[in-house]
JSON list of C-alpha atoms in Angstrom, two decimals:
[
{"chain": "A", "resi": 1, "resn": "UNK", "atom": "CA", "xyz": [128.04, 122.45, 85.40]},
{"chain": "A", "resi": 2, "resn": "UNK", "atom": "CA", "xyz": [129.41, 120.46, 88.57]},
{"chain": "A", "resi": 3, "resn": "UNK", "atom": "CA", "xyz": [126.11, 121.15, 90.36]},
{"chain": "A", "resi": 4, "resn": "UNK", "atom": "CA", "xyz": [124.11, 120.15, 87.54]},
{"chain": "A", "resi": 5, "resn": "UNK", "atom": "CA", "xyz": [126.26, 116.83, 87.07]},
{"chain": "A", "resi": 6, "resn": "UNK", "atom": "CA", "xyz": [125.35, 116.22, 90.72]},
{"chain": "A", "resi": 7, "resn": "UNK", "atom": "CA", "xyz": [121.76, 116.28, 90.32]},
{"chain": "A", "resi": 8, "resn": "UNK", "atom": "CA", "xyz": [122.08, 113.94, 86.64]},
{"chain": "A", "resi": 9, "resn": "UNK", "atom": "CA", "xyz": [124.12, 111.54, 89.05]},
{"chain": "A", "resi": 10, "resn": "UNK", "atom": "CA", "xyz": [121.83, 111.25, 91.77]},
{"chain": "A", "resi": 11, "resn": "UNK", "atom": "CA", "xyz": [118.98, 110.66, 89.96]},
{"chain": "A", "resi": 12, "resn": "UNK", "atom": "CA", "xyz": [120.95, 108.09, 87.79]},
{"chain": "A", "resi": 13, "resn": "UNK", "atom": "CA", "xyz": [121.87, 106.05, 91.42]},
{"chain": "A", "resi": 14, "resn": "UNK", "atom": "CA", "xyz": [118.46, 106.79, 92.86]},
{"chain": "A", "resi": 15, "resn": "UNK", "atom": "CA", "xyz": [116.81, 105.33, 89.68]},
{"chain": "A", "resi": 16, "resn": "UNK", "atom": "CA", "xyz": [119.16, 102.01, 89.90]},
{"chain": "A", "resi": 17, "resn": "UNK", "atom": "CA", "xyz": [118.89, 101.81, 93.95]},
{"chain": "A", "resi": 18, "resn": "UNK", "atom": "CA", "xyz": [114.88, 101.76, 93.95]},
{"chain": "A", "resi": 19, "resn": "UNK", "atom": "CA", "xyz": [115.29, 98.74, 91.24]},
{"chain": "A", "resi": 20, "resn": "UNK", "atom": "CA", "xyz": [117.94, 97.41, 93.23]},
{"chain": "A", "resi": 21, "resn": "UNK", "atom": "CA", "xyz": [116.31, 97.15, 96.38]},
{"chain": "A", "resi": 22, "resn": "UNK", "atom": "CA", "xyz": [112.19, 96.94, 94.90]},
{"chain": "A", "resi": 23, "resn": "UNK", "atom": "CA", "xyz": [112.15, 93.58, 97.20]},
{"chain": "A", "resi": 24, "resn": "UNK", "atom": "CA", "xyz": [112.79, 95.96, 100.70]},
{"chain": "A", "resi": 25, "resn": "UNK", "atom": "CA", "xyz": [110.01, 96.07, 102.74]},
{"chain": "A", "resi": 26, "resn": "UNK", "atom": "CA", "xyz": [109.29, 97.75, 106.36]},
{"chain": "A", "resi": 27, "resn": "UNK", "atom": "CA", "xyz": [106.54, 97.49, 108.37]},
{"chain": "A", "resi": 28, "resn": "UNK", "atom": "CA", "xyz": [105.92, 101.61, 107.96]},
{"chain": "A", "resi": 29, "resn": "UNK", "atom": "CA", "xyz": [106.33, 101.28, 104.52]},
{"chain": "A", "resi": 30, "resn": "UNK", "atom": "CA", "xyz": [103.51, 98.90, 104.24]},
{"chain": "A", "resi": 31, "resn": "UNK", "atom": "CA", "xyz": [101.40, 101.62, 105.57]},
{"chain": "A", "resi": 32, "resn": "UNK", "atom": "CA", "xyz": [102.63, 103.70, 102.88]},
{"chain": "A", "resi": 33, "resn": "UNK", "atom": "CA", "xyz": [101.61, 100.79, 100.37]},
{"chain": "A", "resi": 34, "resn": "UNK", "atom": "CA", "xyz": [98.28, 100.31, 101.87]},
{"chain": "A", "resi": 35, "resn": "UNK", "atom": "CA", "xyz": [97.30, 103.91, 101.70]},
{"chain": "A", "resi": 36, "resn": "UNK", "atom": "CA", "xyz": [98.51, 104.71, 98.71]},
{"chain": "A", "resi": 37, "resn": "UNK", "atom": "CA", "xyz": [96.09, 101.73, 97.12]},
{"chain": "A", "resi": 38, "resn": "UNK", "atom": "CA", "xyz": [93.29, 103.28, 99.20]},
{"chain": "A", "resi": 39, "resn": "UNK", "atom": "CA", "xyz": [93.78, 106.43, 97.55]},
{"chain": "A", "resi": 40, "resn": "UNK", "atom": "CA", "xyz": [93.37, 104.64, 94.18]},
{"chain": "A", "resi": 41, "resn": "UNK", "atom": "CA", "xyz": [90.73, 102.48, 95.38]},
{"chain": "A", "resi": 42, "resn": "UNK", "atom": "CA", "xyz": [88.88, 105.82, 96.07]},
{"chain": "A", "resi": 43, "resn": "UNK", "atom": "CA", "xyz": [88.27, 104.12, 99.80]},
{"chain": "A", "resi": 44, "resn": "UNK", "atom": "CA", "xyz": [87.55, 107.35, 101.62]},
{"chain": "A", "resi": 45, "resn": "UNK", "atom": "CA", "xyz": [86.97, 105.75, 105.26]},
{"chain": "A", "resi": 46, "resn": "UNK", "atom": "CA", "xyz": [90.59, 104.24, 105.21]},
{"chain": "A", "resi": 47, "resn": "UNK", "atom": "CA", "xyz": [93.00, 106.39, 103.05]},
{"chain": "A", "resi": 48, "resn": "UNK", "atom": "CA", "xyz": [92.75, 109.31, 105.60]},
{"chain": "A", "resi": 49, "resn": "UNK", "atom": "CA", "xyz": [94.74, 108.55, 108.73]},
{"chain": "A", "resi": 50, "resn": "UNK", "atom": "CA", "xyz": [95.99, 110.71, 111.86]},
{"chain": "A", "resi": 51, "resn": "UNK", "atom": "CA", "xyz": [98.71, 108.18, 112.15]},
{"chain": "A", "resi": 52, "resn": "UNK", "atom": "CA", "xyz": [100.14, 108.15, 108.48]},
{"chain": "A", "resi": 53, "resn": "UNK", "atom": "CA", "xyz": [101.35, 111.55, 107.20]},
{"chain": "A", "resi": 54, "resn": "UNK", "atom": "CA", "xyz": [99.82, 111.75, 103.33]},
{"chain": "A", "resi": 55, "resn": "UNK", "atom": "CA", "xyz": [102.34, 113.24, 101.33]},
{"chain": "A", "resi": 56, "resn": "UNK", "atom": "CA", "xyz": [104.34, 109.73, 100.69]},
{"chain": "A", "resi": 57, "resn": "UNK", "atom": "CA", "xyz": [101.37, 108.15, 99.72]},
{"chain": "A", "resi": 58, "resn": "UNK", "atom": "CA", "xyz": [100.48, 110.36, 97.36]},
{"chain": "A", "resi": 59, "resn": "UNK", "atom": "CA", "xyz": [104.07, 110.48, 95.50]},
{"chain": "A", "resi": 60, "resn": "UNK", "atom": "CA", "xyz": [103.35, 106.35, 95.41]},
{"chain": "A", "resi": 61, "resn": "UNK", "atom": "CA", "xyz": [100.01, 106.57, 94.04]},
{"chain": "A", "resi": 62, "resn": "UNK", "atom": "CA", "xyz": [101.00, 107.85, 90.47]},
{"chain": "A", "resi": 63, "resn": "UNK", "atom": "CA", "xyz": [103.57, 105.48, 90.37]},
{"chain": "A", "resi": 64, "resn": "UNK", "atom": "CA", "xyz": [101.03, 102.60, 91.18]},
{"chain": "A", "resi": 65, "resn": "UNK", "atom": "CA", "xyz": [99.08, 103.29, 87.26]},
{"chain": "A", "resi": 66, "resn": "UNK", "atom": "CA", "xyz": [103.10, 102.82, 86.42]},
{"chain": "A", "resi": 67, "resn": "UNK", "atom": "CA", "xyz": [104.45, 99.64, 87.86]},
{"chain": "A", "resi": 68, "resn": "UNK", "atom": "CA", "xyz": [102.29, 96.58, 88.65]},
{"chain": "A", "resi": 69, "resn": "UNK", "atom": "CA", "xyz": [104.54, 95.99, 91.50]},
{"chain": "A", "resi": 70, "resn": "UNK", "atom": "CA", "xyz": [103.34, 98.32, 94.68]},
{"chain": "A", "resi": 71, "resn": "UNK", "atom": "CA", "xyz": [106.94, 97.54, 96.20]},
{"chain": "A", "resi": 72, "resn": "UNK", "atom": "CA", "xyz": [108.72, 99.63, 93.56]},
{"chain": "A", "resi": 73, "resn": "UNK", "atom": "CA", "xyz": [106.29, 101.75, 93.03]},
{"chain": "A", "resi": 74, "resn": "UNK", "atom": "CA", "xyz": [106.97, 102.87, 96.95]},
{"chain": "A", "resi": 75, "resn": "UNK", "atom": "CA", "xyz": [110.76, 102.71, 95.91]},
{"chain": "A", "resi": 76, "resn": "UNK", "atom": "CA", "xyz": [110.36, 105.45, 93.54]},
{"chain": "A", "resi": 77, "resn": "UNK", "atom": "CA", "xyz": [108.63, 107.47, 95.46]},
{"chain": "A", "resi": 78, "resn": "UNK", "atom": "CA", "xyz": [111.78, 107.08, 97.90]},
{"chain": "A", "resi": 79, "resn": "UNK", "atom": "CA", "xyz": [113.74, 108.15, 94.92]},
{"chain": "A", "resi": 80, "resn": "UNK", "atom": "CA", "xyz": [111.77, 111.17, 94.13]},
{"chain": "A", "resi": 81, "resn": "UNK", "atom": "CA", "xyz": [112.37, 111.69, 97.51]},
{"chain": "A", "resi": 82, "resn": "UNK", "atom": "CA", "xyz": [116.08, 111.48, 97.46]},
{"chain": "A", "resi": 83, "resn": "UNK", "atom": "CA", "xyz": [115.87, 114.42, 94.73]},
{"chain": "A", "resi": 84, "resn": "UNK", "atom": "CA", "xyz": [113.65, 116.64, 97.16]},
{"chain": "A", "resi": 85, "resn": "UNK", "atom": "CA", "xyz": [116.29, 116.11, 99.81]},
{"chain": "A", "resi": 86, "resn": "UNK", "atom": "CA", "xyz": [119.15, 117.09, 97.58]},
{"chain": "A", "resi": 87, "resn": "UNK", "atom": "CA", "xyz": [117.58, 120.40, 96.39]},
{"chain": "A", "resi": 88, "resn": "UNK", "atom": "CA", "xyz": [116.40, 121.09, 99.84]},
{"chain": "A", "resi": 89, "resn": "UNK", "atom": "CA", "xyz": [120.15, 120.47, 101.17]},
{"chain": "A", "resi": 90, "resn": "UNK", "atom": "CA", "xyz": [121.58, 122.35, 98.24]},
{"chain": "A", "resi": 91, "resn": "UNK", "atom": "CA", "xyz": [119.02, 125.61, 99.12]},
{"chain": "A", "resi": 92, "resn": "UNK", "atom": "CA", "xyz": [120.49, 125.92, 102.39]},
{"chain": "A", "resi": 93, "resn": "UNK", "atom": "CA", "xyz": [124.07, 125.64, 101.06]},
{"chain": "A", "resi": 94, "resn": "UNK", "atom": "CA", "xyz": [123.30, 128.72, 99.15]},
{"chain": "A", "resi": 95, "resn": "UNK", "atom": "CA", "xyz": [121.01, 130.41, 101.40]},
{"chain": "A", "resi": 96, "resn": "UNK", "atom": "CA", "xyz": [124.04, 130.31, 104.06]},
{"chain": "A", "resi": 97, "resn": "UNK", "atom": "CA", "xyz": [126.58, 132.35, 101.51]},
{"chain": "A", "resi": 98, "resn": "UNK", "atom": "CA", "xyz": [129.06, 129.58, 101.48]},
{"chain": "A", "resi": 99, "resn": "UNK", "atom": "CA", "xyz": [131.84, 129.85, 99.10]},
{"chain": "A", "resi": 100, "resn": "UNK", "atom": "CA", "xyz": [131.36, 128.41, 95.49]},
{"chain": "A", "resi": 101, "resn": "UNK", "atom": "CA", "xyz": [133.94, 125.25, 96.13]},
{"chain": "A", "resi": 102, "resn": "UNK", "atom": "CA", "xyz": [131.93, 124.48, 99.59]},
{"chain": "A", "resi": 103, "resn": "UNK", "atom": "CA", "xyz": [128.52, 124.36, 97.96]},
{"chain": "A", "resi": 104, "resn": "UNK", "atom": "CA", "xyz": [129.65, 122.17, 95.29]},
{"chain": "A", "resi": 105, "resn": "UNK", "atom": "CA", "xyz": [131.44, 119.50, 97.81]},
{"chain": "A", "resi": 106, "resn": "UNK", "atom": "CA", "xyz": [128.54, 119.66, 99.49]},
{"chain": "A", "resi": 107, "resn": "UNK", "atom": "CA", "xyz": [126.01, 118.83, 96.89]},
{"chain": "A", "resi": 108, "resn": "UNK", "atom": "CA", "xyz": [127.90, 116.15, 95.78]},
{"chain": "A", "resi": 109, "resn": "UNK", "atom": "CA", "xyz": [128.40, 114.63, 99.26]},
{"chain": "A", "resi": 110, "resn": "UNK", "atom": "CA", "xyz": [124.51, 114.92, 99.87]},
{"chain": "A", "resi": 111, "resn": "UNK", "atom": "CA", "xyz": [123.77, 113.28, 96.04]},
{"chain": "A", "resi": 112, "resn": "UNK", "atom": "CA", "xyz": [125.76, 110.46, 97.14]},
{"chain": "A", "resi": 113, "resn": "UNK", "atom": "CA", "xyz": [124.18, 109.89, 101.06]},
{"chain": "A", "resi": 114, "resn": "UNK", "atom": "CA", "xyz": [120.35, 110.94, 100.38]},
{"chain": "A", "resi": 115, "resn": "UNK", "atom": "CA", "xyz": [120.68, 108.02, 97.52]},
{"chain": "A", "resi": 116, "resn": "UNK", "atom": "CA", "xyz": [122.04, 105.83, 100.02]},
{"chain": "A", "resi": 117, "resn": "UNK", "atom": "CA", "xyz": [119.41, 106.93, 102.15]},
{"chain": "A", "resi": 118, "resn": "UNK", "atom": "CA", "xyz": [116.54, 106.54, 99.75]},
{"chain": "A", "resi": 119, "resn": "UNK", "atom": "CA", "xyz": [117.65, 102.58, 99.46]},
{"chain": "A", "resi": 120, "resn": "UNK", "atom": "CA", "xyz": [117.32, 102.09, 103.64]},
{"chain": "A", "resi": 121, "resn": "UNK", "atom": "CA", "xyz": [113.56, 101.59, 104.01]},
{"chain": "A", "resi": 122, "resn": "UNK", "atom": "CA", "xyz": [110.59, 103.29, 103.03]},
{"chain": "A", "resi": 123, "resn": "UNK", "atom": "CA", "xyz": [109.40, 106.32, 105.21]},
{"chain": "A", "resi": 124, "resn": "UNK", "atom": "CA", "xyz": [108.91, 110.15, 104.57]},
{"chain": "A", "resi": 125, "resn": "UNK", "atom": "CA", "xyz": [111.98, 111.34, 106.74]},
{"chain": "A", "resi": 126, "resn": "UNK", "atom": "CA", "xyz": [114.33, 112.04, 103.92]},
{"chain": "A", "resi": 127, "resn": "UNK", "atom": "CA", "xyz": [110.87, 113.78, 101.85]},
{"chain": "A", "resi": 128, "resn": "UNK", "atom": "CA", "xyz": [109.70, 115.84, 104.83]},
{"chain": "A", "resi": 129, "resn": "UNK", "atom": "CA", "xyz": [113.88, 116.62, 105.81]},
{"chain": "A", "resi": 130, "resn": "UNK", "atom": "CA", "xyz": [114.15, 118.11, 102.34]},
{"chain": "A", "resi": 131, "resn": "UNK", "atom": "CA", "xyz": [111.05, 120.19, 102.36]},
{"chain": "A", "resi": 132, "resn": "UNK", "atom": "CA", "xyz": [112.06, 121.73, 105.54]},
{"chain": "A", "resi": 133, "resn": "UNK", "atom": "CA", "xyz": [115.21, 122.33, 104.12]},
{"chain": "A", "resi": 134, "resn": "UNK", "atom": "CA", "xyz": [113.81, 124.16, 101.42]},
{"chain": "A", "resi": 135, "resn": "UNK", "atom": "CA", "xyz": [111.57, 126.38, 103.50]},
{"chain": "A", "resi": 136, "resn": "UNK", "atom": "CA", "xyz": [113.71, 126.96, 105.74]},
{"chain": "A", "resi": 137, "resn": "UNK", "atom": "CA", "xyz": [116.43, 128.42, 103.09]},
{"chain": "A", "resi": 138, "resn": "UNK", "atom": "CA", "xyz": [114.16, 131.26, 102.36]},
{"chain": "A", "resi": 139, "resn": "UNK", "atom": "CA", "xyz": [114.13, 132.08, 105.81]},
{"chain": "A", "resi": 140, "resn": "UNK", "atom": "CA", "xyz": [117.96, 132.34, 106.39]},
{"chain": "A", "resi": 141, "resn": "UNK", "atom": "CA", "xyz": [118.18, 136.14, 105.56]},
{"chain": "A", "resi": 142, "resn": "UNK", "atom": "CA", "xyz": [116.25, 139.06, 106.57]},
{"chain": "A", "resi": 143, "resn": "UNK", "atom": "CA", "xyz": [114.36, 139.05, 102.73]},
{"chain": "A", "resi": 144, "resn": "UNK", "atom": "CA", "xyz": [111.43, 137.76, 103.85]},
{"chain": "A", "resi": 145, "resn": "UNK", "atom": "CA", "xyz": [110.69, 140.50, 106.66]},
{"chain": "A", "resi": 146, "resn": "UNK", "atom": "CA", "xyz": [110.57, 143.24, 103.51]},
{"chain": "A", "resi": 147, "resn": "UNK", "atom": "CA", "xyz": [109.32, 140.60, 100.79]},
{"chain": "A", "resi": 148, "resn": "UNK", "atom": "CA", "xyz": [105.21, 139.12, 101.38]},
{"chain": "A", "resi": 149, "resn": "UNK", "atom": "CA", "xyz": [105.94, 136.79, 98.44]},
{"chain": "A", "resi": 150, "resn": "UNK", "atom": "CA", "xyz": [108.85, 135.41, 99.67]},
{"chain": "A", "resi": 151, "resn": "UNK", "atom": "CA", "xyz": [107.37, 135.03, 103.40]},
{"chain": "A", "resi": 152, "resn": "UNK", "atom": "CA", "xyz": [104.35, 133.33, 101.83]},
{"chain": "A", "resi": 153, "resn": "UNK", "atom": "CA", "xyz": [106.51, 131.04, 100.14]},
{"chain": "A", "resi": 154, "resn": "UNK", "atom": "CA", "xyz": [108.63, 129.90, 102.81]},
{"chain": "A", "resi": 155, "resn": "UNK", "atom": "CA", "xyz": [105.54, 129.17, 104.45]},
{"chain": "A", "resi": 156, "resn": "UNK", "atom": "CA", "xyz": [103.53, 126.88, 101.98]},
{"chain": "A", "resi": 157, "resn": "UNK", "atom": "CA", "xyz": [106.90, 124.83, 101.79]},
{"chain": "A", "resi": 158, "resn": "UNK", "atom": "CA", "xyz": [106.80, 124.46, 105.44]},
{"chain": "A", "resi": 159, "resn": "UNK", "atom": "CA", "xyz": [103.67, 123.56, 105.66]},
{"chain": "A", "resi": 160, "resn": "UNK", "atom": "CA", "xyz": [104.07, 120.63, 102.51]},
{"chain": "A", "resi": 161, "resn": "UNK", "atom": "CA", "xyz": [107.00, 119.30, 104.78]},
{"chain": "A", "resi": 162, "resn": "UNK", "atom": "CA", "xyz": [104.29, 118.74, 107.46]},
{"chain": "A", "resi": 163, "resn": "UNK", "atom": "CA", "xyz": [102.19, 116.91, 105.10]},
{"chain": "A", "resi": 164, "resn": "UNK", "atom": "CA", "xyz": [105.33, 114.76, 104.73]},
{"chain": "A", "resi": 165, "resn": "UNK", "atom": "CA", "xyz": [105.86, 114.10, 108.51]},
{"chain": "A", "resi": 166, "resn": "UNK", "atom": "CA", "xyz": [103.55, 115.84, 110.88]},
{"chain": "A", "resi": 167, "resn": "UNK", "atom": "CA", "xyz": [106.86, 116.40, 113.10]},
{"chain": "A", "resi": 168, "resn": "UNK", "atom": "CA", "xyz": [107.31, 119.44, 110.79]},
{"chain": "A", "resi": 169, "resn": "UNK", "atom": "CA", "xyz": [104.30, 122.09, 112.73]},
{"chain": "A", "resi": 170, "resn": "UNK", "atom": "CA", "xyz": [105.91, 122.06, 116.05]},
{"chain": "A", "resi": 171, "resn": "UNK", "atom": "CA", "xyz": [109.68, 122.34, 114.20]},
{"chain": "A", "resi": 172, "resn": "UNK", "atom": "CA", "xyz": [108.71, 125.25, 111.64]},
{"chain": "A", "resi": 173, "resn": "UNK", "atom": "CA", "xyz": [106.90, 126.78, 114.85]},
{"chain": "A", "resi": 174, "resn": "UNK", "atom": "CA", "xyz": [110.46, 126.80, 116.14]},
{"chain": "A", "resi": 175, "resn": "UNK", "atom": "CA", "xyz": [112.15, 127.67, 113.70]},
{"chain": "A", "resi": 176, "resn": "UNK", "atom": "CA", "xyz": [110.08, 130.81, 112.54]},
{"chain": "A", "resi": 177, "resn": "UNK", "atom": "CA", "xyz": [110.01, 131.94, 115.86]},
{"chain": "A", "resi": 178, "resn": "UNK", "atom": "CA", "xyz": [114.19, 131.55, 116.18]},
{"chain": "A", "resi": 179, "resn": "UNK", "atom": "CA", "xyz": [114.57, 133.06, 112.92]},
{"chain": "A", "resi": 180, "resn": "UNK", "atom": "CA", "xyz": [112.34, 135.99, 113.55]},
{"chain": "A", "resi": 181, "resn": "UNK", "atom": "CA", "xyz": [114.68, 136.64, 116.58]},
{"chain": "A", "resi": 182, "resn": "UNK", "atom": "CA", "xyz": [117.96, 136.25, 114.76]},
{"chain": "A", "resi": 183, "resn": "UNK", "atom": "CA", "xyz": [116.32, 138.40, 112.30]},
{"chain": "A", "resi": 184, "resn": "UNK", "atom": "CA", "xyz": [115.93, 141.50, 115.18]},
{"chain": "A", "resi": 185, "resn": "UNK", "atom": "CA", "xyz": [119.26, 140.39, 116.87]},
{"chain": "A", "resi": 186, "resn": "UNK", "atom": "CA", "xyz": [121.45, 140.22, 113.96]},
{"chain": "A", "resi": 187, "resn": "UNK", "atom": "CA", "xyz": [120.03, 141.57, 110.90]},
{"chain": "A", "resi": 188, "resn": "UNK", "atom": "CA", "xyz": [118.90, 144.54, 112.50]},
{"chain": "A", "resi": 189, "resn": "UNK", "atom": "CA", "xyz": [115.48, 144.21, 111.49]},
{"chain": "A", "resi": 190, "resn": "UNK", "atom": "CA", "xyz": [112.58, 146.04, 112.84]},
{"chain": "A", "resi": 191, "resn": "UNK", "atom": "CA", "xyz": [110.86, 144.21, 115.52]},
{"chain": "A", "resi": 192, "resn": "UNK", "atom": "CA", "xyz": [107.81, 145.74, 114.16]},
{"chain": "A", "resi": 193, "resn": "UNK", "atom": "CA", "xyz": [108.32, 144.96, 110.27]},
{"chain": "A", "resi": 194, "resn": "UNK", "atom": "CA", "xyz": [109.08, 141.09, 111.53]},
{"chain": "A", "resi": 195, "resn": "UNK", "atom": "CA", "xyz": [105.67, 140.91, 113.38]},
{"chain": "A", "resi": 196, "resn": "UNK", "atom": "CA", "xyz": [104.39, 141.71, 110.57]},
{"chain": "A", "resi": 197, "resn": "UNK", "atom": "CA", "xyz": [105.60, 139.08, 108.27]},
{"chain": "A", "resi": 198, "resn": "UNK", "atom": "CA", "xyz": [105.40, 136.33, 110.52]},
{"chain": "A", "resi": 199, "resn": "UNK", "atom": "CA", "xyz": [101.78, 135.90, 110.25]},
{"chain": "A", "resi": 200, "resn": "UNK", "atom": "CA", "xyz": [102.58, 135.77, 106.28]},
{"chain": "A", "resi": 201, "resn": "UNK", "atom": "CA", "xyz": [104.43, 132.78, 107.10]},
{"chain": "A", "resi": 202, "resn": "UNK", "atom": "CA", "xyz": [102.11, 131.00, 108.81]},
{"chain": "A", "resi": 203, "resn": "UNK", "atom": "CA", "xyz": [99.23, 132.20, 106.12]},
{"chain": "A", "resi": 204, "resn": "UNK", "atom": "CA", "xyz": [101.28, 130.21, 103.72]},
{"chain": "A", "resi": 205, "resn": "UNK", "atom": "CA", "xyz": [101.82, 127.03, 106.00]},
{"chain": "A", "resi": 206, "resn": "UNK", "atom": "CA", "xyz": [97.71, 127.55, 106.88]},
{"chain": "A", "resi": 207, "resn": "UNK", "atom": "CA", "xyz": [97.32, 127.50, 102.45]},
{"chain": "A", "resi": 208, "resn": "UNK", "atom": "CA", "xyz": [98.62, 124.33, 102.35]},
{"chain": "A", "resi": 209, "resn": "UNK", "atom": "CA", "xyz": [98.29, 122.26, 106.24]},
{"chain": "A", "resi": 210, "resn": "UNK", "atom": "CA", "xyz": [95.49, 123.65, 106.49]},
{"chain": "A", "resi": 211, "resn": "UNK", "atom": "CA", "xyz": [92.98, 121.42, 104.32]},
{"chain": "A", "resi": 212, "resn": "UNK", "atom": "CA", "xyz": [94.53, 118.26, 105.82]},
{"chain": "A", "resi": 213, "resn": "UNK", "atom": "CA", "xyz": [94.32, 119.74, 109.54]},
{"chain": "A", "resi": 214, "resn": "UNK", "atom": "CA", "xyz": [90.79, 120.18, 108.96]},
{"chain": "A", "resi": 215, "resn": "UNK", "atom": "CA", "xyz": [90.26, 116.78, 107.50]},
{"chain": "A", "resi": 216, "resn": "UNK", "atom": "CA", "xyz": [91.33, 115.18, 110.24]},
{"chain": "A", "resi": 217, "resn": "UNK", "atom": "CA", "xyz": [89.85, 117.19, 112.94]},
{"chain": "A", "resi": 218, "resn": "UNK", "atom": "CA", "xyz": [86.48, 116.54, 111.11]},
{"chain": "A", "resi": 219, "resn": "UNK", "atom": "CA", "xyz": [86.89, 113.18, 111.12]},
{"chain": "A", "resi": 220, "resn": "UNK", "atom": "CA", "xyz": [88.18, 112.39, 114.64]},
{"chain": "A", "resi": 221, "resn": "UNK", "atom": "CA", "xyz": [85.69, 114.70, 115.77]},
{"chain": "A", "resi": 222, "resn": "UNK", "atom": "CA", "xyz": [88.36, 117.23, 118.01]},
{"chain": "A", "resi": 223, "resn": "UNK", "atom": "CA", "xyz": [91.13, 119.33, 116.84]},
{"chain": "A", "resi": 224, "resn": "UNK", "atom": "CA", "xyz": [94.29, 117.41, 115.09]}
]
């Protein structure tokens, strides 16, 4: 009931911050803006960019046919944001096997700063952050090596974080390869069992990057 009362609150603050600030503007989140309008413009030449992860965008685009006001349309997206973050955050609090008191404390303190966060200025850090979060909690036990489904999983989460924030290919290509180790190391794992998820992993990241990676690369002409 606490954890539940953590997500009601969050999204009660997130909703009243993005009102609160719908006059904040930063230069990135202009981007953000612009895009977004492309995408509802149907303007094909300008909505895909190597410079502008997509994700953001497209969380502002549905709330564009909501608000007249593309400034708090962009703020809601940071709110849905905020609640990505918190469920991300709150994965790896379980995923770690802390005790029932820690998780809680820790949810709540997280409700509390990723709305604060959300309020800041407009930019896919606190999305993409939560995403990786969330992938990376199914990662944090040896699971995945004996479960495809849950491999496959981790991976298409992953690879959504790098739709956030492109930052997120090289990081989950660290952090599956760390994992994998820890997985041998600690866990006891068969070396051979974890080379043979891994690829699962990056299958699932592939499902979803993929698309986008190609996209680019097609339109730049070399591999992005």
């Amino acid at each position: 009931a606490s954890l539940v009362a953590a997500f009601f609150v969050q999204i009660v603050l997130a909703i009243k911050t993005a009102w609160l600030v719908r006059d904040q503007l930063n230069p990135d989140g202009l981007a953000y803006m612009a895009i977004a309008q492309y995408y509802l413009n149907g303007q094909t030449a300008s909505m895909i960019s190597g410079v502008w992860s997509p994700l953001l965008s497209w969380l502002i685009v549905p709330w564009l046919l909501v608000f007249d006001d593309p400034l708090l349309a962009a703020h809601a997206a940071m709110a849905v944001s905020a609640v990505v973050f918190l469920s991300g955050c709150f994965c790896v609090l379980r995923a770690v096997r802390l005790p029932g008191p820690a998780i809680v404390i820790g949810t709540w303190i997280t409700a509390f700063l990723s709305v604060a966060w959300s309020g800041v200025v407009i930019t896919p850090d606190l999305l993409m952050a939560g995403l990786f979060c969330c992938g990376t909690s199914r990662l944090l036990s040896d699971k995945w090596v004996a479960n495809a489904r849950t491999a496959l999983g981790a991976g298409m989460v992953l690879g959504a974080a790098y739709l956030a924030k492109a930052v997120a290919l090289p990081l989950s290509g660290l952090i599956i390869i760390a994992l994998a180790g820890i997985n041998v190391a600690v866990y006891q794992s068969s070396l051979r069992r974890t080379v043979r998820a891994t690829p699962i992993i990056v299958a699932g990241f592939l499902i979803i990057a993929g698309p986008w990676i190609g996209i680019l690369s097609y339109k730049y002409g070399h591999p992005v």
